[in-house]
Amino acid sequence: MKNLAIFGGNPVRREFLPYARHWIDREDIKAVREVLASNWITTGPKVEEFEDAFKKYTGSKFAIAVNSGTAALDLSLFSLDIGRGDEVITTPLTFCATADAICYQGARPVFVDIVEDTLNIDPKEILKKIGPRTRAIIPVDIAGQPSDMDEIMDIARRFGITVVEDAAHSLGAKIGNRKVGQVAHLTTFSFHAVKNMTTAEGGMVVTSEEALYNKIRRARYFGLDRTSQERHGSGGGWVYEKTCLGRKSNMSDICASLGISQLKKVNRFLARRRYYASLYKKRLKEIDEVITPEEKMGVTHSWHLYIIKLRLDKLRCTRDEMFRALRYENIGVNVHYKPLHLHRYYQKRFGYKRGDFPIAEKCFDSILTLPLFPAMRKNDVEDVIKAIKKVCNYYRKR
Ligand SMILES: *Cc1c(COP(=O)(O)O)cnc(C)c1O
């Protein structure tokens, strides 16, 4: 019986395997170097080129590149004139950026519980929480599995509210034949280093509504009516007018050049993610203590994260003990996410407490994110399986 590394035994791997890692190749570096050597490095022609390519990829009408996924959410809600006294419905099982974007407007994040098998927001729970102050819904496509968008869009139409889809995980995912980006009123993406493609830091809003597009484009750079690019050159003037209190959320041409280059490869990245997800599924079947994630009928998952659930009834350990044991085996497992209503900030500010969202809490106790990224190898997956078997053997109830 092999000793667990946490108790002094040899780890399954010598080198730590992270849960995610960016993949930058020579073409990416060449693209960035060209912009660095040019005479325009901030928001300019590369940002426009990236927006055009992104529109084509997602099949959306308008796209606005920004400097983070959080800024994309912030500007989307800003464009809807959401403010003090307003409520925005979202899921507690998400990264804090989703709820913080609501707080930035002075509005209240109204959490509703999730569906156990997908970890996404439950449309039935949304219906229970819609009130006269509800202005928008932000479904989050957790792990890359699209939310129940048809039902959510129906609810939104009935009550005259707007849907902002947080697609930070789901670039390239599909609902039927429609790519994520074609369904909600506004869809936001993140290009943080661990996401499906990267600009180091960056984000994008897509929409089919021209008025929202114009508002977001202007607000992205202080709410000025003319950009520095438009004022540049011998024909340009210095004059600009401030039209609103905007943000400083524009993307640089350096980041955009990386985005253009990464977007060309994103389908290859997604195919590798899908392959490793299927390999995990096959290999994890042998382990009774693990429940694997399912791709729902009628959607295409983008496999940004591979989140398993532990059968705690069959184990003599908690998720956190399993987490620590696997980390000692040099497997970079992670947890996505601690539900937001269990964080002190939202509890103090909005009065949330443990017990408010029982399904999110139950899922939180058993979820574990396994390493998944396009640059990983088959052997890495085998190491993860080996480590999970080793740790489960030790903690199995007998
Ligand atoms: C990454 C992420 C964001 C924020 O994106 P940034 O680019 O890091 O600002 C928002 N929502 C979710 C669900 C995310 O995973």
Coordinates of C-alpha atoms and ligand atoms in Angstrom, one line a residue:
M1 CA 0.0 0.0 0.0
K2 CA 1.6 3.2 -1.2
N3 CA 1.8 6.0 1.3
L4 CA 0.1 9.3 0.5
A5 CA 2.5 12.1 -0.1
I6 CA 0.8 14.1 2.5
F7 CA 1.9 11.5 5.1
G8 CA 5.5 11.4 3.8
G9 CA 5.2 9.0 0.8
N10 CA 6.4 9.7 -2.7
P11 CA 4.1 12.0 -4.7
V12 CA 2.5 10.6 -8.0
R13 CA 4.3 13.4 -9.9
R14 CA 7.6 15.1 -9.4
E15 CA 6.5 18.4 -10.9
F16 CA 3.4 20.3 -9.9
L17 CA 0.6 20.1 -12.5
P18 CA -1.4 23.4 -12.5
Y19 CA -5.2 23.4 -13.0
A20 CA -4.8 25.8 -15.9
R21 CA -2.1 27.4 -18.0
H22 CA -2.0 29.7 -21.0
W23 CA -0.6 28.5 -24.3
I24 CA 1.5 31.1 -26.1
D25 CA 3.5 30.1 -29.2
R26 CA 5.9 31.8 -31.6
E27 CA 3.2 33.3 -33.7
D28 CA 1.7 35.0 -30.7
I29 CA 5.1 36.5 -29.7
K30 CA 5.7 37.7 -33.3
A31 CA 2.3 39.4 -33.4
V32 CA 2.9 41.2 -30.1
R33 CA 6.5 42.1 -31.1
E34 CA 5.2 43.8 -34.3
V35 CA 2.9 46.0 -32.3
L36 CA 5.6 46.9 -29.8
A37 CA 7.9 47.9 -32.6
S38 CA 5.2 50.0 -34.3
N39 CA 4.2 53.6 -33.5
W40 CA 0.8 52.8 -31.9
I41 CA 0.6 50.5 -28.8
T42 CA -2.6 51.6 -27.1
T43 CA -6.2 51.4 -28.4
G44 CA -6.0 51.6 -32.2
P45 CA -6.2 49.6 -35.4
K46 CA -5.4 46.2 -33.7
V47 CA -8.3 46.6 -31.3
E48 CA -10.7 47.2 -34.2
E49 CA -9.2 44.2 -36.1
F50 CA -9.7 42.0 -33.0
E51 CA -13.3 43.2 -32.6
D52 CA -14.0 42.4 -36.2
A53 CA -12.5 38.9 -35.9
F54 CA -14.4 38.3 -32.7
K55 CA -17.7 39.3 -34.2
K56 CA -17.1 36.9 -37.0
Y57 CA -16.1 34.1 -34.6
T58 CA -19.1 34.5 -32.4
G59 CA -21.5 35.5 -35.1
S60 CA -22.5 38.7 -33.3
K61 CA -23.4 42.1 -34.7
F62 CA -21.3 44.4 -32.4
A63 CA -18.2 43.9 -30.3
I64 CA -16.4 46.1 -27.9
A65 CA -12.9 45.1 -26.6
V66 CA -12.1 46.1 -23.0
N67 CA -9.3 45.5 -20.5
S68 CA -11.0 42.7 -18.4
G69 CA -14.0 40.5 -18.2
T70 CA -15.0 42.4 -15.1
A71 CA -15.0 45.7 -17.2
A72 CA -17.1 43.9 -19.8
L73 CA -19.7 43.2 -17.1
D74 CA -19.4 46.6 -15.5
L75 CA -19.9 48.4 -18.9
S76 CA -22.8 46.1 -19.9
L77 CA -24.8 47.0 -16.7
F78 CA -23.7 50.7 -17.0
S79 CA -25.2 50.7 -20.6
L80 CA -28.6 49.7 -19.1
D81 CA -28.6 52.6 -16.7
I82 CA -28.7 50.3 -13.7
G83 CA -28.1 52.1 -10.5
R84 CA -29.1 52.7 -6.9
G85 CA -32.3 50.9 -5.8
D86 CA -32.1 48.4 -8.7
E87 CA -31.7 44.7 -8.4
V88 CA -29.9 42.3 -10.6
I89 CA -30.4 38.5 -10.3
T90 CA -27.4 36.2 -10.6
T91 CA -26.0 32.9 -9.2
P92 CA -24.0 32.6 -6.0
L93 CA -21.8 30.0 -7.6
T94 CA -19.5 32.3 -9.6
F95 CA -16.4 34.3 -9.3
C96 CA -16.9 37.5 -7.3
A97 CA -16.4 39.7 -10.4
T98 CA -20.0 38.8 -11.5
A99 CA -21.6 40.2 -8.3
D100 CA -19.1 43.1 -8.0
A101 CA -20.0 44.5 -11.4
I102 CA -23.6 44.8 -10.0
C103 CA -22.3 46.5 -6.8
Y104 CA -20.2 49.0 -8.9
Q105 CA -23.5 50.4 -10.2
G106 CA -24.8 50.8 -6.6
A107 CA -27.4 48.1 -7.4
R108 CA -28.1 45.0 -5.3
P109 CA -27.0 41.4 -6.3
V110 CA -30.0 39.1 -5.8
F111 CA -28.7 35.6 -5.7
V112 CA -30.9 32.6 -6.6
D113 CA -30.0 28.9 -6.2
I114 CA -28.5 26.6 -8.8
V115 CA -29.3 23.4 -10.6
E116 CA -27.3 20.6 -9.0
D117 CA -26.2 18.7 -12.1
T118 CA -25.0 21.7 -14.2
L119 CA -24.1 24.1 -11.3
N120 CA -25.8 26.8 -13.4
I121 CA -28.5 29.2 -12.2
D122 CA -32.0 27.7 -11.9
P123 CA -34.6 29.4 -14.0
K124 CA -37.4 28.3 -11.6
E125 CA -35.6 30.1 -8.8
I126 CA -35.2 33.2 -11.0
L127 CA -39.0 33.4 -11.3
K128 CA -39.4 33.4 -7.5
K129 CA -37.1 36.4 -7.1
I130 CA -38.3 38.8 -9.8
G131 CA -39.8 41.9 -8.4
P132 CA -40.5 45.5 -9.4
R133 CA -36.9 46.5 -8.9
T134 CA -35.4 43.7 -11.0
R135 CA -33.6 45.2 -14.0
A136 CA -31.4 42.3 -15.3
I137 CA -30.4 38.7 -15.0
I138 CA -26.7 37.6 -15.2
P139 CA -26.6 33.8 -15.9
V140 CA -23.0 32.4 -15.7
D141 CA -22.1 29.5 -18.0
I142 CA -20.1 27.6 -15.3
A143 CA -17.2 25.5 -16.6
G144 CA -18.3 26.3 -20.2
Q145 CA -21.7 24.7 -20.0
P146 CA -24.3 27.2 -21.4
S147 CA -27.0 28.2 -19.0
D148 CA -30.7 27.4 -19.7
M149 CA -30.7 30.4 -22.0
D150 CA -34.0 29.7 -23.8
E151 CA -35.9 29.6 -20.6
I152 CA -34.0 32.6 -19.2
M153 CA -34.7 34.7 -22.3
D154 CA -38.4 33.8 -22.1
I155 CA -38.6 35.0 -18.5
A156 CA -36.7 38.2 -19.4
R157 CA -39.2 38.9 -22.3
R158 CA -42.2 38.3 -20.1
F159 CA -41.0 40.8 -17.5
G160 CA -39.2 43.3 -19.8
I161 CA -35.8 42.8 -18.3
T162 CA -32.4 42.4 -19.9
V163 CA -30.1 39.4 -19.9
V164 CA -26.3 39.8 -19.6
E165 CA -24.7 36.4 -20.1
D166 CA -21.4 36.0 -18.2
A167 CA -19.5 33.9 -20.8
A168 CA -16.1 34.1 -19.1
H169 CA -16.0 30.3 -19.3
S170 CA -18.0 29.6 -22.5
L171 CA -16.2 31.2 -25.4
G172 CA -16.9 28.8 -28.3
A173 CA -19.8 27.0 -26.6
K174 CA -23.1 26.6 -28.4
I175 CA -26.8 26.5 -27.7
G176 CA -28.2 24.4 -30.5
N177 CA -26.6 25.9 -33.5
R178 CA -26.1 29.3 -32.0
K179 CA -22.7 30.3 -30.6
V180 CA -22.7 31.8 -27.1
G181 CA -22.8 35.6 -27.9
Q182 CA -25.9 35.3 -30.2
V183 CA -28.5 34.6 -27.6
A184 CA -28.5 37.1 -24.7
H185 CA -29.0 40.9 -25.1
L186 CA -25.4 41.4 -24.0
T187 CA -22.7 38.7 -23.6
T188 CA -19.4 39.2 -21.8
F189 CA -16.1 37.3 -22.3
S190 CA -12.8 37.3 -20.4
F191 CA -9.3 36.8 -21.8
H192 CA -7.5 36.4 -18.5
A193 CA -4.5 34.0 -18.8
V194 CA -6.4 30.9 -17.7
K195 CA -9.5 31.3 -19.9
N196 CA -10.2 29.6 -23.2
M197 CA -8.0 32.1 -25.0
T198 CA -5.9 35.0 -23.6
T199 CA -4.8 38.6 -24.0
A200 CA -3.0 38.3 -20.6
E201 CA -5.8 40.5 -19.3
G202 CA -8.8 41.5 -21.4
G203 CA -12.4 41.2 -22.1
M204 CA -15.2 41.7 -24.7
V205 CA -18.8 42.6 -24.8
V206 CA -20.9 41.5 -27.8
T207 CA -24.5 42.6 -28.5
S208 CA -26.9 42.9 -31.4
E209 CA -28.3 46.3 -30.1
E210 CA -26.7 49.3 -31.7
A211 CA -27.7 51.8 -29.0
L212 CA -26.1 49.6 -26.3
Y213 CA -23.0 49.2 -28.5
N214 CA -22.6 53.0 -28.9
K215 CA -23.0 53.6 -25.1
I216 CA -20.5 50.9 -24.2
R217 CA -18.0 52.1 -26.8
R218 CA -18.1 55.6 -25.4
A219 CA -18.1 54.6 -21.8
R220 CA -15.1 52.4 -22.3
Y221 CA -12.9 55.5 -22.5
F222 CA -14.2 58.1 -20.0
G223 CA -17.4 58.8 -21.9
L224 CA -15.6 61.0 -24.4
D225 CA -17.2 61.5 -27.8
R226 CA -13.9 61.2 -29.7
T227 CA -11.0 58.8 -29.0
S228 CA -7.3 59.8 -29.1
Q229 CA -7.1 57.7 -32.3
E230 CA -9.7 59.8 -34.0
R231 CA -8.0 63.0 -32.9
H232 CA -4.6 61.8 -34.1
G233 CA -2.7 63.0 -37.2
S234 CA -2.5 66.2 -39.3
G235 CA -6.3 66.3 -40.0
G236 CA -7.2 65.7 -36.3
G237 CA -8.1 68.3 -33.7
W238 CA -7.8 68.4 -30.0
V239 CA -11.5 68.9 -29.2
Y240 CA -13.4 66.3 -27.3
E241 CA -16.6 66.4 -25.2
K242 CA -17.3 64.4 -22.1
T243 CA -20.8 63.0 -22.3
C244 CA -21.1 60.9 -19.2
L245 CA -19.1 59.5 -16.3
G246 CA -17.4 56.6 -18.2
R247 CA -14.6 54.2 -17.2
K248 CA -11.0 53.7 -18.2
S249 CA -11.5 50.2 -19.5
N250 CA -10.1 50.3 -23.0
M251 CA -7.9 47.5 -24.4
S252 CA -4.4 48.2 -25.7
D253 CA -3.2 47.2 -29.2
I254 CA -0.6 45.1 -27.6
C255 CA -3.3 42.9 -25.9
A256 CA -5.4 43.0 -29.1
S257 CA -2.6 41.7 -31.2
L258 CA -2.3 38.7 -28.9
G259 CA -6.1 38.3 -29.0
I260 CA -6.1 38.2 -32.9
S261 CA -3.4 35.6 -32.9
Q262 CA -5.0 33.5 -30.1
L263 CA -8.5 33.6 -31.7
K264 CA -7.1 31.9 -34.8
K265 CA -6.2 28.9 -32.6
V266 CA -9.2 28.9 -30.3
N267 CA -10.9 26.0 -32.1
R268 CA -7.8 23.9 -31.8
F269 CA -7.6 24.8 -28.0
L270 CA -11.3 23.8 -27.6
A271 CA -10.8 20.5 -29.4
R272 CA -8.0 19.6 -27.1
R273 CA -10.1 20.6 -24.0
R274 CA -12.9 18.4 -25.3
Y275 CA -10.5 15.5 -25.9
Y276 CA -9.1 15.6 -22.4
A277 CA -12.6 16.0 -20.9
S278 CA -13.6 12.8 -22.7
L279 CA -10.5 11.0 -21.5
Y280 CA -11.2 12.0 -17.9
K281 CA -14.8 10.7 -18.3
K282 CA -13.6 7.4 -19.5
R283 CA -10.9 6.9 -16.9
L284 CA -13.0 8.3 -14.0
K285 CA -15.7 5.7 -14.6
E286 CA -13.5 3.2 -12.7
I287 CA -13.7 5.3 -9.5
D288 CA -17.0 5.0 -7.6
E289 CA -16.3 7.9 -5.3
V290 CA -16.4 10.4 -8.2
I291 CA -19.3 11.9 -10.2
T292 CA -18.2 13.3 -13.6
P293 CA -19.7 16.4 -15.3
E294 CA -22.2 15.9 -18.1
E295 CA -22.6 17.9 -21.3
K296 CA -26.3 18.7 -21.5
M297 CA -28.4 17.6 -24.5
G298 CA -28.7 20.3 -27.2
V299 CA -25.6 22.3 -26.1
T300 CA -21.9 22.3 -26.9
H301 CA -19.8 22.6 -23.8
S302 CA -16.5 24.5 -24.1
W303 CA -14.8 22.6 -21.2
H304 CA -13.1 25.6 -19.6
L305 CA -13.1 23.7 -16.3
Y306 CA -13.5 20.0 -15.4
I307 CA -15.5 20.0 -12.2
I308 CA -16.1 16.6 -10.5
K309 CA -18.2 16.0 -7.5
L310 CA -17.0 13.7 -4.7
R311 CA -19.4 11.0 -3.3
L312 CA -18.7 12.0 0.3
D313 CA -21.1 9.3 1.5
K314 CA -18.5 6.8 0.3
L315 CA -15.4 8.6 1.7
R316 CA -14.0 9.1 5.2
C317 CA -12.7 12.5 4.3
T318 CA -14.0 16.0 3.4
R319 CA -13.4 17.7 0.0
D320 CA -10.7 19.9 1.7
E321 CA -8.9 16.8 2.9
M322 CA -9.0 15.3 -0.5
F323 CA -7.9 18.6 -2.0
R324 CA -4.8 18.8 0.3
A325 CA -3.9 15.1 -0.3
L326 CA -4.0 15.7 -4.1
R327 CA -2.0 18.9 -3.9
Y328 CA 0.7 16.9 -2.0
E329 CA 0.7 14.4 -4.9
N330 CA 1.5 17.5 -7.1
I331 CA -1.9 17.6 -8.7
G332 CA -3.1 21.2 -9.0
V333 CA -6.7 20.7 -8.1
N334 CA -8.8 23.7 -7.4
V335 CA -12.3 24.8 -6.2
H336 CA -14.7 26.8 -8.4
Y337 CA -16.3 28.4 -6.4
K338 CA -17.0 29.2 -2.8
P339 CA -20.6 30.5 -3.1
L340 CA -20.6 34.3 -2.8
H341 CA -23.2 34.4 -0.1
L342 CA -20.7 32.6 2.2
H343 CA -18.2 35.5 1.8
R344 CA -18.1 38.1 4.6
Y345 CA -18.4 41.1 2.3
Y346 CA -21.8 40.1 0.8
Q347 CA -23.1 38.9 4.1
K348 CA -22.3 42.2 5.9
R349 CA -23.4 44.4 3.0
F350 CA -26.6 42.5 1.9
G351 CA -27.5 40.3 4.8
Y352 CA -26.9 36.9 3.2
K353 CA -26.2 34.0 5.4
R354 CA -25.4 30.2 5.4
G355 CA -28.5 28.3 4.6
D356 CA -29.8 30.8 2.0
F357 CA -28.9 28.6 -1.1
P358 CA -28.9 25.0 0.0
I359 CA -28.1 23.5 -3.4
A360 CA -25.1 25.8 -4.0
E361 CA -23.9 25.0 -0.5
K362 CA -24.3 21.2 -0.9
C363 CA -22.4 21.3 -4.3
F364 CA -19.7 23.5 -2.8
D365 CA -18.9 20.8 -0.2
S366 CA -18.2 18.2 -2.8
I367 CA -16.8 20.0 -5.9
L368 CA -13.2 19.7 -7.1
T369 CA -11.7 21.1 -10.3
L370 CA -9.2 18.9 -12.1
P371 CA -6.4 20.2 -14.2
L372 CA -7.6 20.9 -17.8
F373 CA -5.8 23.0 -20.4
P374 CA -5.0 22.6 -24.1
A375 CA -1.2 22.3 -23.5
M376 CA -1.5 19.3 -21.2
R377 CA -0.5 15.8 -22.2
K378 CA -2.3 12.4 -22.0
N379 CA 0.3 11.5 -19.3
D380 CA -0.8 14.4 -17.2
V381 CA -4.4 13.0 -17.2
E382 CA -3.1 9.6 -16.3
D383 CA -1.2 11.1 -13.3
V384 CA -4.4 12.8 -12.2
I385 CA -6.3 9.5 -12.4
K386 CA -3.5 7.7 -10.6
A387 CA -3.5 10.3 -7.8
I388 CA -7.3 10.2 -7.4
K389 CA -7.2 6.4 -7.2
K390 CA -4.4 6.5 -4.6
V391 CA -6.2 9.0 -2.4
C392 CA -9.6 7.4 -2.8
N393 CA -8.2 4.0 -1.9
Y394 CA -6.9 5.5 1.3
Y395 CA -10.1 7.3 2.3
R396 CA -12.6 4.8 1.0
K397 CA -15.2 3.7 3.6
R398 CA -14.9 0.0 4.3
Ligands
LIG1 C1 -12.7 35.3 -15.0 C2 -14.1 35.6 -14.7 C3 -14.6 36.9 -14.7 C4 -13.8 38.1 -14.8 O1 -12.9 38.2 -15.8 P1 -11.6 39.0 -15.7 O2 -11.1 39.1 -17.1 O3 -10.6 38.3 -14.8 O4 -11.9 40.4 -15.1 C5 -16.0 37.0 -14.5 N1 -16.8 36.0 -14.3 C6 -16.3 34.7 -14.3 C7 -17.3 33.6 -14.1 C8 -15.0 34.5 -14.5 O5 -14.5 33.2 -14.4

